[in-house]
Tab-separated table of C-alpha atoms and ligand atoms in Angstrom:
chain	number	residue	atom	x	y	z
A	108	MET	CA	-5.732	34.701	24.338
A	109	ASN	CA	-5.068	33.090	22.298
A	110	ILE	CA	-3.644	29.492	22.888
A	111	ALA	CA	-1.508	27.089	20.060
A	112	VAL	CA	-2.047	22.859	19.822
A	113	ALA	CA	1.020	20.828	18.169
A	114	GLN	CA	1.534	17.394	17.289
A	115	SER	CA	4.603	15.822	17.758
A	116	GLY	CA	5.856	12.493	16.809
A	117	GLY	CA	5.004	8.829	15.192
A	118	PRO	CA	1.386	9.345	14.481
A	119	THR	CA	-1.081	7.327	16.924
A	120	ALA	CA	-5.094	6.392	16.029
A	121	ALA	CA	-6.301	8.757	18.773
A	122	ILE	CA	-3.957	11.690	19.119
A	123	ASN	CA	-6.662	13.800	17.357
A	124	ALA	CA	-8.868	12.689	19.547
A	125	SER	CA	-6.036	15.103	23.003
A	126	LEU	CA	-5.948	17.482	19.370
A	127	LEU	CA	-9.679	17.972	19.955
A	128	GLY	CA	-10.035	18.281	23.794
A	129	VAL	CA	-7.373	20.883	24.359
A	130	ILE	CA	-9.802	22.783	21.422
A	131	LYS	CA	-12.693	21.498	22.925
A	132	GLU	CA	-11.850	22.976	25.989
A	133	ALA	CA	-9.895	26.690	25.176
A	134	TYR	CA	-13.309	26.564	23.991
A	135	GLU	CA	-15.112	26.465	27.569
A	136	VAL	CA	-12.466	29.320	27.971
A	137	PRO	CA	-14.072	33.052	28.388
A	138	SER	CA	-10.485	34.102	28.415
A	139	ILE	CA	-8.789	31.829	25.474
A	140	ASN	CA	-9.813	33.813	22.371
A	141	LYS	CA	-8.675	31.762	19.527
A	142	VAL	CA	-7.337	27.762	19.113
A	143	PHE	CA	-4.040	28.054	15.517
A	144	GLY	CA	-3.243	24.895	14.737
A	145	SER	CA	0.280	24.807	14.498
A	146	TYR	CA	1.873	22.714	11.139
A	147	ASN	CA	3.780	19.824	11.387
A	148	GLY	CA	4.400	20.090	15.044
A	149	ILE	CA	6.998	22.889	17.063
A	150	GLU	CA	7.985	23.460	13.249
A	151	GLY	CA	4.906	25.208	12.431
A	152	ILE	CA	5.590	27.953	15.620
A	153	ILE	CA	9.319	28.637	13.767
A	154	LYS	CA	7.667	28.815	10.652
A	155	ASP	CA	4.794	31.203	11.932
A	156	GLN	CA	2.554	28.784	10.221
A	157	LEU	CA	-0.713	28.759	11.853
A	158	ILE	CA	-4.419	27.190	10.976
A	159	ASN	CA	-6.692	29.671	13.755
A	160	LEU	CA	-8.716	25.845	14.298
A	161	ASN	CA	-12.779	28.075	15.675
A	162	SER	CA	-13.346	28.074	12.507
A	163	THR	CA	-12.385	24.870	10.943
A	164	VAL	CA	-13.126	22.968	14.236
A	165	SER	CA	-15.854	24.237	15.128
A	166	THR	CA	-19.713	22.177	15.285
A	167	LYS	CA	-20.909	18.877	16.698
A	168	GLU	CA	-20.119	16.988	13.330
A	169	ASP	CA	-16.192	17.804	13.249
A	170	PHE	CA	-15.942	16.998	16.733
A	171	ASP	CA	-16.954	13.940	16.512
A	172	LEU	CA	-14.946	12.836	12.932
A	173	LEU	CA	-11.304	14.717	14.248
A	174	ALA	CA	-11.918	12.629	17.218
A	175	THR	CA	-11.676	9.554	15.175
A	176	THR	CA	-9.545	10.705	12.498
A	177	PRO	CA	-6.249	8.771	12.803
A	178	SER	CA	-2.589	9.918	12.688
A	179	SER	CA	-1.994	13.690	12.904
A	180	VAL	CA	-4.655	16.258	10.980
A	181	LEU	CA	-1.802	19.055	11.839
A	182	GLY	CA	1.322	17.484	10.647
A	183	SER	CA	4.342	16.106	12.404
A	184	CYS	CA	7.570	16.732	13.196
A	185	ARG	CA	10.762	14.755	14.700
A	186	TYR	CA	12.304	18.025	15.469
A	187	LYS	CA	15.062	18.233	18.106
A	188	LEU	CA	14.825	21.566	19.687
A	189	PRO	CA	18.977	22.957	20.095
A	190	ASP	CA	20.148	23.928	23.647
A	191	TYR	CA	19.599	27.937	24.202
A	192	GLU	CA	22.745	28.393	24.647
A	193	ILE	CA	24.139	27.445	21.894
A	194	ASP	CA	22.054	28.235	19.287
A	195	GLU	CA	19.014	30.438	20.538
A	196	GLU	CA	17.627	31.926	16.910
A	197	PRO	CA	14.253	29.023	17.162
A	198	TYR	CA	13.766	30.238	20.334
A	199	ILE	CA	13.717	33.732	19.412
A	200	LYS	CA	11.696	33.058	15.849
A	201	ILE	CA	8.479	30.883	18.563
A	202	VAL	CA	8.329	33.615	20.731
A	203	GLU	CA	7.788	35.960	17.733
A	204	CYS	CA	5.202	34.346	16.652
A	205	PHE	CA	3.947	33.566	20.347
A	206	GLU	CA	4.157	37.532	20.752
A	207	LYS	CA	2.435	38.137	16.783
A	208	HIS	CA	-0.140	35.825	17.817
A	209	ASP	CA	-0.830	37.070	21.259
A	210	ILE	CA	0.178	33.478	21.892
A	211	GLY	CA	-0.624	32.786	26.023
A	212	ALA	CA	-0.016	28.593	25.892
A	213	PHE	CA	1.671	26.166	23.987
A	214	PHE	CA	-0.210	22.958	24.427
A	215	TYR	CA	2.331	20.046	22.430
A	216	ILE	CA	0.837	16.361	22.077
A	217	GLY	CA	3.819	13.920	21.870
A	218	GLY	CA	5.888	11.673	23.156
A	219	ASN	CA	9.329	11.828	25.138
A	220	ASP	CA	10.771	14.055	21.915
A	221	SER	CA	8.342	16.182	21.945
A	222	MET	CA	8.740	15.894	26.059
A	223	ASP	CA	12.301	17.978	25.555
A	224	THR	CA	10.316	20.232	23.606
A	225	VAL	CA	8.207	20.769	25.812
A	226	VAL	CA	11.392	21.312	28.827
A	227	LYS	CA	13.684	23.567	27.311
A	228	LEU	CA	10.766	25.406	25.695
A	229	SER	CA	9.366	25.875	29.351
A	230	ARG	CA	13.139	26.293	30.430
A	231	TYR	CA	13.593	28.836	28.043
A	232	LEU	CA	10.503	30.844	27.803
A	233	GLU	CA	11.083	31.096	31.775
A	234	SER	CA	14.495	32.555	31.500
A	235	ILE	CA	13.048	35.721	29.326
A	236	GLY	CA	10.736	36.059	32.136
A	237	SER	CA	8.015	35.169	29.382
A	238	LYS	CA	4.994	34.304	30.866
A	239	VAL	CA	4.294	32.064	28.354
A	240	ALA	CA	3.026	28.406	29.351
A	241	VAL	CA	3.961	25.291	27.433
A	242	LEU	CA	1.925	21.591	28.255
A	243	GLY	CA	2.237	18.743	27.436
A	244	VAL	CA	0.131	16.134	25.966
A	245	PRO	CA	1.150	12.396	25.851
A	246	LYS	CA	1.161	10.392	23.378
A	247	THR	CA	2.602	7.374	21.753
A	248	ILE	CA	2.021	3.335	20.187
A	249	ASP	CA	5.024	2.623	22.344
A	250	ASN	CA	4.122	3.314	25.311
A	251	ASP	CA	7.878	3.651	26.863
A	252	LEU	CA	6.567	6.956	29.177
A	253	PHE	CA	8.002	7.255	32.091
A	254	GLU	CA	5.479	8.755	35.315
A	255	THR	CA	2.090	7.169	33.461
A	256	ASP	CA	0.965	4.121	33.960
A	257	HIS	CA	-0.302	4.541	29.580
A	258	THR	CA	-0.144	6.214	26.965
A	259	PRO	CA	-3.079	7.642	24.982
A	260	GLY	CA	-2.839	5.811	20.999
A	261	PHE	CA	-1.619	2.664	22.618
A	262	GLY	CA	-4.301	1.089	23.609
A	263	SER	CA	-6.272	1.474	20.105
A	264	ALA	CA	-3.022	-0.259	18.916
A	265	ALA	CA	-2.854	-3.131	20.761
A	266	LYS	CA	-6.650	-3.285	20.120
A	267	TYR	CA	-5.227	-3.563	16.687
A	268	VAL	CA	-2.257	-6.036	17.161
A	269	VAL	CA	-4.453	-8.793	18.873
A	270	THR	CA	-7.615	-8.375	16.241
A	271	THR	CA	-5.097	-8.659	13.516
A	272	LEU	CA	-3.935	-11.541	15.142
A	273	ASN	CA	-6.533	-13.416	16.073
A	274	GLU	CA	-7.360	-12.743	12.238
A	275	ILE	CA	-4.322	-14.176	10.875
A	276	ILE	CA	-4.821	-17.495	13.555
A	277	ARG	CA	-7.276	-18.158	10.997
A	278	ASP	CA	-6.139	-17.832	8.385
A	279	SER	CA	-2.313	-19.475	9.123
A	280	SER	CA	-4.444	-22.388	10.565
A	281	VAL	CA	-5.806	-23.210	7.199
A	282	TYR	CA	-3.721	-26.173	5.666
A	283	ASP	CA	-2.735	-29.489	7.042
A	284	LEU	CA	1.061	-29.238	7.433
A	285	ASP	CA	3.508	-27.303	9.337
A	286	SER	CA	4.406	-23.411	9.537
A	287	VAL	CA	5.855	-20.372	10.807
A	288	THR	CA	3.640	-17.062	10.709
A	289	ILE	CA	5.659	-14.616	11.948
A	290	VAL	CA	4.180	-11.214	12.602
A	291	GLU	CA	6.432	-8.327	13.293
A	292	ILE	CA	4.947	-5.286	15.900
A	293	MET	CA	6.031	-1.574	16.322
A	294	GLY	CA	8.293	-0.323	19.890
A	295	ARG	CA	10.892	0.831	18.738
A	296	HIS	CA	12.859	0.292	22.438
A	297	ALA	CA	10.366	-1.394	24.307
A	298	GLY	CA	7.736	-4.061	23.832
A	299	TRP	CA	4.662	-3.180	25.106
A	300	LEU	CA	2.659	-2.807	22.083
A	301	THR	CA	4.253	-6.641	21.451
A	302	ALA	CA	3.953	-7.703	24.961
A	303	SER	CA	0.358	-7.120	24.660
A	304	SER	CA	-0.542	-9.991	22.452
A	305	CYS	CA	-0.724	-11.673	25.076
A	306	LEU	CA	-4.598	-10.811	25.178
A	307	LEU	CA	-5.485	-13.294	22.720
A	308	ARG	CA	-4.950	-15.944	26.158
A	309	LEU	CA	-8.376	-15.139	27.331
A	310	ASN	CA	-10.349	-16.058	24.784
A	311	GLY	CA	-9.058	-19.251	24.508
A	312	GLU	CA	-6.311	-19.213	21.810
A	313	THR	CA	-3.027	-20.534	22.524
A	314	ALA	CA	-1.311	-18.419	20.084
A	315	PRO	CA	1.379	-16.177	19.926
A	316	HIS	CA	3.268	-19.483	20.650
A	317	LEU	CA	6.205	-17.471	21.056
A	318	ILE	CA	6.833	-13.204	22.204
A	319	TYR	CA	10.175	-11.669	21.038
A	320	LEU	CA	11.024	-8.073	22.977
A	321	PRO	CA	13.206	-5.605	22.882
A	322	GLU	CA	13.683	-5.931	26.367
A	323	ARG	CA	15.938	-9.903	26.269
A	324	VAL	CA	18.559	-10.655	24.059
A	325	PHE	CA	17.484	-12.841	21.247
A	326	ASN	CA	18.950	-15.418	19.684
A	327	VAL	CA	18.495	-16.445	16.739
A	328	ASP	CA	19.163	-20.467	17.314
A	329	ASN	CA	17.253	-20.929	20.256
A	330	PHE	CA	14.446	-19.050	18.519
A	331	ILE	CA	15.327	-22.045	15.563
A	332	GLU	CA	15.425	-24.294	18.870
A	333	ASP	CA	11.663	-22.513	20.810
A	334	LEU	CA	10.235	-22.597	17.075
A	335	LYS	CA	10.916	-26.683	16.938
A	336	GLU	CA	9.527	-27.100	20.369
A	337	GLU	CA	6.291	-25.195	19.580
A	338	ILE	CA	5.745	-26.508	15.989
A	339	ALA	CA	5.589	-29.929	17.218
A	340	LYS	CA	3.220	-29.147	19.861
A	341	HIS	CA	0.761	-27.184	17.695
A	342	HIS	CA	2.389	-27.201	14.467
A	343	GLN	CA	0.958	-24.184	13.013
A	344	VAL	CA	3.370	-21.705	15.078
A	345	ILE	CA	2.624	-17.800	14.938
A	346	VAL	CA	5.024	-15.446	16.606
A	347	ALA	CA	5.105	-12.105	17.459
A	348	VAL	CA	8.298	-10.057	17.044
A	349	SER	CA	8.937	-6.056	18.026
A	350	GLU	CA	11.330	-4.522	15.625
A	351	GLY	CA	13.387	-3.404	17.762
A	352	ILE	CA	14.400	-6.844	19.636
A	353	ARG	CA	18.110	-6.903	20.208
A	354	VAL	CA	19.806	-9.109	17.730
A	355	ALA	CA	23.582	-10.171	17.542
A	356	LYS	CA	25.904	-8.812	15.605
A	357	GLY	CA	25.488	-9.472	12.209
A	358	MET	CA	22.694	-8.804	11.425
A	359	THR	CA	20.895	-5.585	11.730
A	360	TYR	CA	17.317	-4.680	11.382
A	361	GLY	CA	17.612	-3.345	7.785
A	362	GLU	CA	18.003	0.697	9.035
A	363	ALA	CA	21.869	1.286	7.935
A	364	ALA	CA	20.768	2.896	4.810
A	365	GLU	CA	17.926	5.322	6.575
A	366	ARG	CA	19.068	8.589	7.762
A	367	PRO	CA	17.722	9.248	11.763
A	368	ASP	CA	15.841	11.732	13.132
A	369	GLY	CA	16.255	14.561	14.587
A	370	PHE	CA	16.929	12.788	17.992
A	371	GLY	CA	19.010	10.372	16.357
A	372	HIS	CA	15.948	7.578	15.626
A	373	VAL	CA	16.837	5.411	12.333
A	374	THR	CA	13.430	4.475	11.094
A	375	LEU	CA	13.358	-0.174	11.830
A	376	GLY	CA	11.342	-2.645	9.999
A	377	GLY	CA	12.424	-5.735	8.457
A	378	ILE	CA	13.669	-7.782	11.497
A	379	GLY	CA	10.216	-10.233	10.280
A	380	LYS	CA	11.487	-10.996	7.108
A	381	GLN	CA	15.155	-11.536	8.050
A	382	LEU	CA	13.628	-14.349	10.449
A	383	GLU	CA	11.733	-15.483	7.378
A	384	ASN	CA	14.647	-16.696	5.201
A	385	ILE	CA	16.512	-17.493	8.407
A	386	VAL	CA	13.032	-19.878	9.285
A	387	LYS	CA	13.202	-21.572	6.115
A	388	ALA	CA	16.921	-21.873	5.084
A	389	ARG	CA	16.988	-24.075	8.659
A	390	ILE	CA	13.859	-25.624	9.366
A	391	GLY	CA	12.290	-25.472	6.444
A	392	CYS	CA	8.910	-25.600	6.372
A	393	LYS	CA	6.018	-22.710	5.527
A	394	VAL	CA	7.058	-19.832	6.645
A	395	ARG	CA	5.355	-16.516	6.039
A	396	SER	CA	6.558	-13.452	7.433
A	397	VAL	CA	3.564	-10.229	7.614
A	398	GLU	CA	4.425	-6.941	9.048
A	399	LEU	CA	2.174	-4.802	10.609
A	400	ASN	CA	3.721	-1.209	9.852
A	401	VAL	CA	1.847	1.709	9.931
A	402	LEU	CA	-0.929	-0.018	10.086
A	403	GLN	CA	-0.852	-0.259	13.980
A	404	ARG	CA	-0.700	3.456	14.192
A	405	CYS	CA	-3.689	4.362	12.743
A	406	ALA	CA	-5.964	1.505	12.804
A	407	SER	CA	-9.051	4.197	14.116
A	408	HIS	CA	-12.441	1.606	12.122
A	409	ILE	CA	-10.910	-1.367	15.057
A	410	ALA	CA	-9.507	2.580	18.216
A	411	SER	CA	-10.055	1.802	21.766
A	412	LYS	CA	-12.988	3.699	23.053
A	413	THR	CA	-10.902	3.967	26.504
A	414	ASP	CA	-8.269	5.021	24.837
A	415	LEU	CA	-9.770	8.202	23.020
A	416	PHE	CA	-12.418	8.919	25.883
A	417	GLU	CA	-8.388	8.927	27.164
A	418	ALA	CA	-6.525	10.756	25.129
A	419	GLU	CA	-9.159	13.452	24.700
A	420	LYS	CA	-9.297	13.577	28.022
A	421	ALA	CA	-5.396	14.102	28.816
A	422	GLY	CA	-6.208	17.568	25.909
A	423	VAL	CA	-8.749	18.273	28.041
A	424	VAL	CA	-6.563	18.330	31.614
A	425	ALA	CA	-3.795	19.789	29.699
A	426	VAL	CA	-6.380	23.055	29.356
A	427	ARG	CA	-7.531	22.443	33.404
A	428	GLU	CA	-3.987	22.649	34.661
A	429	MET	CA	-1.910	25.297	32.381
A	430	MET	CA	-5.375	28.089	33.691
A	431	MET	CA	-4.166	26.054	36.846
A	432	GLY	CA	-0.333	28.541	36.621
A	433	HIS	CA	1.167	24.836	35.303
A	434	THR	CA	3.780	25.238	32.403
A	435	GLY	CA	6.545	22.726	32.248
A	436	ALA	CA	4.573	19.569	32.571
A	437	MET	CA	3.123	16.949	31.087
A	438	ILE	CA	-0.311	14.745	31.993
A	439	ARG	CA	-0.627	11.779	32.913
A	440	ILE	CA	-2.450	8.101	33.523
A	441	ARG	CA	-1.970	7.463	37.078
A	442	ARG	CA	-3.959	3.800	37.046
A	443	ILE	CA	-5.570	3.668	40.575
A	444	SER	CA	-7.439	-0.137	40.155
A	445	ASP	CA	-7.811	-2.640	36.712
A	446	SER	CA	-11.488	-3.802	38.206
A	447	PRO	CA	-12.692	-1.496	38.255
A	448	TYR	CA	-11.150	-0.104	36.082
A	449	ARG	CA	-10.207	3.786	37.559
A	450	ILE	CA	-8.364	6.306	36.549
A	451	ALA	CA	-7.197	10.279	37.755
A	452	MET	CA	-5.210	12.964	35.365
A	453	GLU	CA	-2.644	14.955	36.673
A	454	ALA	CA	0.148	17.456	35.766
A	455	ILE	CA	3.871	16.299	36.172
A	456	ASP	CA	6.834	17.794	35.607
A	457	ALA	CA	7.671	16.767	31.550
A	458	SER	CA	11.585	16.967	32.585
A	459	LYS	CA	10.853	13.215	34.224
A	460	VAL	CA	9.590	12.038	31.306
A	461	ALA	CA	11.776	13.079	28.237
A	462	ASN	CA	14.666	11.395	26.836
A	463	LYS	CA	13.523	8.379	28.042
A	464	ASP	CA	12.306	4.571	27.714
A	465	LYS	CA	10.657	2.932	29.657
A	466	PRO	CA	10.841	-0.559	28.818
A	467	PHE	CA	8.503	-3.128	29.552
A	468	PRO	CA	8.453	-5.179	33.141
A	469	GLN	CA	11.084	-7.546	32.670
A	470	MET	CA	9.015	-9.400	35.810
A	471	TRP	CA	6.440	-10.459	32.985
A	472	ILE	CA	8.389	-11.728	30.576
A	473	ASN	CA	9.356	-16.101	31.252
A	474	ASP	CA	12.253	-16.941	32.644
A	475	GLU	CA	13.423	-17.919	28.788
A	476	GLY	CA	12.597	-14.865	27.030
A	477	ASN	CA	11.277	-16.238	24.665
A	478	ASN	CA	7.055	-15.111	25.891
A	479	VAL	CA	4.991	-12.269	28.221
A	480	LEU	CA	3.659	-14.111	31.688
A	481	ASP	CA	-0.630	-13.669	32.366
A	482	GLU	CA	1.106	-11.525	35.701
A	483	ALA	CA	1.178	-8.999	32.470
A	484	ILE	CA	-3.090	-9.503	31.417
A	485	PRO	CA	-4.563	-7.250	33.805
A	486	TYR	CA	-2.952	-4.328	33.206
A	487	PHE	CA	-3.137	-5.339	29.526
A	488	LEU	CA	-6.815	-5.879	29.140
A	489	PRO	CA	-9.480	-2.343	30.387
A	490	LEU	CA	-6.758	-0.029	27.693
A	491	ILE	CA	-8.325	-2.683	24.070
A	492	GLN	CA	-12.578	-1.917	25.916
A	493	GLY	CA	-14.940	-1.242	23.856
A	494	GLU	CA	-15.651	0.530	20.375
A	495	VAL	CA	-16.196	3.158	18.793
A	496	PRO	CA	-19.258	4.197	15.711
A	497	ILE	CA	-17.339	5.527	12.722
A	498	LYS	CA	-19.062	7.505	9.899
A	499	TYR	CA	-18.610	5.858	6.608
A	500	GLU	CA	-19.331	7.343	3.358
A	501	ASN	CA	-20.077	4.351	-0.143
A	502	GLY	CA	-18.507	2.112	2.392
A	503	ILE	CA	-15.589	3.689	3.262
A	504	PRO	CA	-15.126	5.534	6.349
A	505	VAL	CA	-14.922	8.688	5.972
A	506	HIS	CA	-11.493	11.327	8.064
A	507	PHE	CA	-11.411	14.965	9.053
A	508	LYS	CA	-9.028	17.034	6.652
A	509	LEU	CA	-8.347	20.703	7.495
B	630	F6P	O1	6.122	6.915	17.724
B	630	F6P	C1	6.404	5.804	17.873
B	630	F6P	C2	6.911	4.609	16.249
B	630	F6P	O2	5.768	4.789	15.789
B	630	F6P	C3	7.505	4.024	16.782
B	630	F6P	O3	6.803	2.518	16.666
B	630	F6P	C4	8.112	3.354	15.071
B	630	F6P	O4	10.031	2.814	15.058
B	630	F6P	C5	9.182	4.864	15.017
B	630	F6P	O5	8.068	5.339	15.440
B	630	F6P	C6	8.462	4.846	13.974
B	630	F6P	O6	9.122	6.555	13.108
B	630	F6P	P1	9.034	6.568	11.972
B	630	F6P	O7	6.775	7.611	11.585
B	630	F6P	O8	8.850	7.952	11.703
B	630	F6P	O9	8.345	5.634	10.461
């Protein structure tokens, strides 16, 4: 048989490592002939836009480059499959594509929305008596998937966030004046990535002095009071704020004009700038806002070695679980211990993960809702460990391109 693999949702610095894991393991299985990549997620299957990866990802150099290339080399999508009882058409096209290319298993690397596709497609295939297996490989910088300790892609994004904040701290402390620097961090509905900035404490930093997450309602008046207190203590104050903080009426995320994606999500971004203007008006000190934006999910030059290793392993395990007869399943990471850091990977029912967002735990947020407790540190710490050597050309990192 042949297999197909696709990437879906927001890219990460580790999603190509998971693709590599699927490809490398499939090459080892004698009963798997060709590995097809589907362009733009499930849309590539529906439109029959596939590429034979056996000839394009074949050398050790290809493998090394693919693993350290950020973003999704196969492209991505935010396409939601309809319920097959209501609209069977895309499913019929998917089955036609699978039959045409003799595809016996489909691997979908993605987050909670992509697991919706894994669930719906596997159920449809079972309902028509098809033997094609569908497996999910987790990824997301948001780290908001239930049932898994963490998600591939998160550790690298967290390493970038911590590293960048560290540099911002140095830059923002040069002048002998009071200042506020607001750093806006991705994560949509979950504050995991913003919360990971607490790791800087381990290196003796007091910053970020304030951390605001979507898991608590954000109050502007309290924010201004928090800032005044921190300015009195530290003079140069750093704030880590999640793009998805829950703001009161009157403030928006700047999302209103954006077109929601197939899963109804709007594009966030801009809350930091709004807070900057509020601080300027109400405190009047020097203020800057920095929106990390897509940089935090494509910064492969500072990827976490642990993350890339686990991302690749998740792809490998997905192929193994498929060979053992699993379908409609996602590979999860189960943490065995923090120190020494040990994990196991196993298949679980993807319906436990689809369409749900796992919030950052309330027990790790302080009572005031403006910081993260030290108890979260052992969770985050192992995920950002290790650096990955990358190839440079003319002083610029080299990326794998299809
Ligand atoms: O996939 C997660 C994520 O990166 C979120 O952190 C962010 O809110 C969203 O995707 C951005 O979506 P898009 O890639 O469509 O801009």
